Amino acid sequence: MPILYHKGLFILQTDATAYTFGLNQAGLLAHSYWGRRLPYADDYPAPANPGAWGPFNNPAHLTPEEYPGYEDMKYIDPCLKCTFADGVRDVSPRFESFEADAETLRIHLRDEHYPLRVTLHYRLIPQYDLIERWATLTNLGDVPITLERVFSAQWHLPVGDRYRLTHLHGRWFDEMHIERTPLARGLTVLESRRLTSSHHHYPWFALDAGSADEESGAVWFGLLDWSGNWKIAAEVTDYASTRVNIGINDWDFAWQLGAGESFETPPTLAGFSAAGFGAASRALHNYVRDHILPHSDVPHKVFYNSWEATLFDVVFETQAELATRAADLGAEMFMIDDGWYKGRFSQTTGLGDWTPDERKFPGGLERLIKHVNDLGMDFGLWLEPEMVNPDSDLYRAHPDWVIHYPTRERRLGRDALHLNLARADVQDHLIESLDHLLSRYNIRYAKWDMNRNVSEPGWPDAPGEPRELWVRYVQGLYRVWRTLREKHPQVIWQSCSGGGGRTDLAMLRYSDVIWISDNSHAARRLSIQEGFSLMFPAAAMQTWVTDQGAEIPLRFRFHAAMCGMLGIGADIRKWDTQQSDEACTLIAQYKDLRPLIQFGDLYRLRPADQNGFTALQYMSKDQSTGVLFAFCTYIPQHEPSLTLRVRGLRPDHLYTIEGFEGVRSGTAWMNLDLQFGLYGGLGTFGSTIRRIAQVEKKHHV
Ligand code: GLA
């Protein structure tokens, strides 16, 4: 039974890990263990009972509470902060009761004085070794309570102050850098205040003792299932207790919890890996693929996107020509990006008016879609539902629909204003207009873009607390997208926010793939893809070959993009016969490898920033077949030591690896340094793909 209540301890066990806590003698719900699953219930430690230590440290400050409120002589970072109607800002959630079944546990806490209930939810996902947590706050009284911070959870690590934090940071066109840094004493805050999860930091973390690597060492990791403002606050206290608060950002946040109302936080998902970062990623990949992605079992089509070829100059003739060429190369889907809708001749006009421009597509999109379908391809379209240009019919009709303060300038971002999706009328309008578009045309793929961050976050006619905007906007976004998904289940959605500005778990509930960067320069792209892979599977990673970095061989550019869900965005009208033939061959090869990449297990063999030589491998779930990608971005002359070892083979099964002599056992291959350098033939901007195949025993000599 994965959830046990044993001698006052809640023991949450997944297949290989355990997480425990219980009531201590002071009546506080205190954490006691997170790590490998232990053989017996009695193996797990009891919750701590710290006594006072000197005049400045009382027990509340020293207790590792599962969900600390702001109260008492406690100066650690709390999960919960609120103001009661009488002005009291002290909150003391105490244990009341619990309910449990095999895989879920609900702990009910209640303030000692005020009618506020806090329910802590725990959901075990045993076979993936993951635990999900969130909290619900309920006002049981008859006057409102103002919530000012409501995190989803606090995750506690074994006591120690030598943790290393791994996180991802970046900016537009330069996303998902991996940073590893010792976790300092005090508070380390990662967050977004931009309304989206953002390109700048990502709501994911990993902590290890400093020595974990891809294959070994203890790693604790987690993420937030939320696509809005978020905060991760990792704290090493003055007594070396290490914990991570995670949830909706409390920056500019307030929520009026009316009588009888509840507020539910988004979930956080976390896990423990005893086998390094590789196993941690694979646990997330498997879970996301099996339980989050809407169409994860359908092979993703190789698409062509015309954005970089034609920008806003989108008319039937050029699109039809590009579609014909894309089909010749082997593309299975053709999509028009920006520039197809009413009045969209530049960045400054048209956003918000989601009907085809008559001057570009007389009579609508039918003719082009028919052309694309006749070529055997699906058709896809770009949308940016959350934005509006001041020069649009929508804005002229509803200037009050944007996020703004009446006394302030409405600042433009990429020439657009931000529709207020917290408003039900805005949500209804989007549902209606996009539903109409998706119903009228045979659209099988849609790119949902989002190209600015918020400013002047005002909601003048908000029905209640205007700072609820941050949360109600995201709930509105979910509602619009969920409704469109339900009405049009055949549509594959791609999420883009100027590239990877919305790379978070919540997005993957709505979109099938994420456009991870506008930067498709293959050399930089390899490390962006690696950053993405720490969190999410290749099945959700939209990659593409464009004209960026055209000095790099086409083969290298394709190989880099073939590590994810392949698309092409180059101006293929300019490719000569040799380039087109090469692309044709590579696309055919990709289709053959696609099941491994989309559904297989990823092994990062060499990091993208290591001496210009990087490699990764995908293995089928049954470990019978795999593929290895190796890339050199820069190799000094006479570099003989570009070697790597494969992983993920069955030790006693026999395999061949393309380009290397012999039939060997998995153990032998995994311990052999495969040579790719001077003697292996890979120089600067060289790349290679090698198939790994299991062979029958009889072939072995
Ligand atoms: C954003 C996206 C691009 C493209 C343009 C269109 O920048 O990231 O891929 O769709 O918008 O305007």
mmCIF file of N, CA and C and ligand atoms in Angstrom, residues 172 307 312 337-338 344 382 414 447 449 451 496-499 515 518 544, ligand 1:
data_model
loop_
_atom_site.group_PDB
_atom_site.id
_atom_site.type_symbol
_atom_site.label_atom_id
_atom_site.label_comp_id
_atom_site.label_asym_id
_atom_site.label_seq_id
_atom_site.Cartn_x
_atom_site.Cartn_y
_atom_site.Cartn_z
ATOM 1 N N TRP A 172 14.774 35.996 -24.387
ATOM 2 C CA TRP A 172 14.250 35.743 -25.721
ATOM 3 C C TRP A 172 15.406 35.424 -26.673
ATOM 4 N N TRP A 307 7.023 31.092 -42.001
ATOM 5 C CA TRP A 307 7.300 32.396 -41.390
ATOM 6 C C TRP A 307 8.601 33.021 -41.879
ATOM 7 N N PHE A 312 5.504 38.726 -43.359
ATOM 8 C CA PHE A 312 4.097 39.154 -43.477
ATOM 9 C C PHE A 312 3.589 39.131 -44.920
ATOM 10 N N ASP A 337 2.252 30.881 -40.975
ATOM 11 C CA ASP A 337 2.483 31.544 -39.697
ATOM 12 C C ASP A 337 1.727 32.866 -39.717
ATOM 13 N N ASP A 338 2.303 33.883 -39.115
ATOM 14 C CA ASP A 338 1.677 35.201 -39.022
ATOM 15 C C ASP A 338 1.391 35.751 -40.442
ATOM 16 N N ARG A 344 -3.364 42.274 -41.870
ATOM 17 C CA ARG A 344 -2.049 41.982 -41.308
ATOM 18 C C ARG A 344 -0.969 42.143 -42.389
ATOM 19 N N TRP A 382 -1.287 29.839 -37.768
ATOM 20 C CA TRP A 382 -0.761 30.591 -36.608
ATOM 21 C C TRP A 382 -1.853 31.489 -36.030
ATOM 22 N N ARG A 414 5.713 44.813 -28.889
ATOM 23 C CA ARG A 414 5.644 44.327 -30.276
ATOM 24 C C ARG A 414 4.388 44.891 -30.962
ATOM 25 N N LYS A 447 -0.794 26.963 -34.147
ATOM 26 C CA LYS A 447 0.306 27.495 -33.321
ATOM 27 C C LYS A 447 -0.259 28.651 -32.508
ATOM 28 N N ASP A 449 0.534 31.557 -30.350
ATOM 29 C CA ASP A 449 1.687 32.393 -30.022
ATOM 30 C C ASP A 449 1.299 33.420 -28.967
ATOM 31 N N ASN A 451 3.226 37.120 -27.753
ATOM 32 C CA ASN A 451 4.457 37.836 -28.042
ATOM 33 C C ASN A 451 4.736 39.092 -27.233
ATOM 34 N N CYS A 496 3.733 28.641 -28.389
ATOM 35 C CA CYS A 496 4.914 29.452 -28.654
ATOM 36 C C CYS A 496 4.708 30.756 -27.908
ATOM 37 N N SER A 497 5.753 31.261 -27.288
ATOM 38 C CA SER A 497 5.659 32.615 -26.781
ATOM 39 C C SER A 497 6.975 33.272 -27.149
ATOM 40 N N GLY A 498 7.012 33.797 -28.386
ATOM 41 C CA GLY A 498 8.284 34.298 -28.902
ATOM 42 C C GLY A 498 9.348 33.223 -28.736
ATOM 43 N N GLY A 499 9.043 31.989 -29.111
ATOM 44 C CA GLY A 499 9.910 30.850 -28.820
ATOM 45 C C GLY A 499 9.480 30.224 -27.509
ATOM 46 N N TRP A 515 7.264 25.349 -29.044
ATOM 47 C CA TRP A 515 8.255 25.961 -29.961
ATOM 48 C C TRP A 515 9.327 26.541 -29.044
ATOM 49 N N ASP A 518 12.965 30.937 -30.834
ATOM 50 C CA ASP A 518 13.032 31.516 -32.175
ATOM 51 C C ASP A 518 14.440 31.372 -32.735
ATOM 52 N N TRP A 544 13.349 22.848 -35.535
ATOM 53 C CA TRP A 544 13.231 23.136 -36.975
ATOM 54 C C TRP A 544 14.532 23.585 -37.588
HETATM 55 C C1 GLA B 1 6.929 35.121 -32.835
HETATM 56 C C2 GLA B 1 7.202 33.634 -32.984
HETATM 57 C C3 GLA B 1 7.699 33.354 -34.382
HETATM 58 C C4 GLA B 1 6.686 33.847 -35.391
HETATM 59 C C5 GLA B 1 6.382 35.313 -35.157
HETATM 60 C C6 GLA B 1 5.249 35.785 -36.038
HETATM 61 O O1 GLA B 1 8.095 35.838 -32.869
HETATM 62 O O2 GLA B 1 8.101 33.200 -32.035
HETATM 63 O O3 GLA B 1 7.919 31.976 -34.543
HETATM 64 O O4 GLA B 1 5.510 33.091 -35.270
HETATM 65 O O5 GLA B 1 6.015 35.562 -33.820
HETATM 66 O O6 GLA B 1 4.907 37.108 -35.837
#
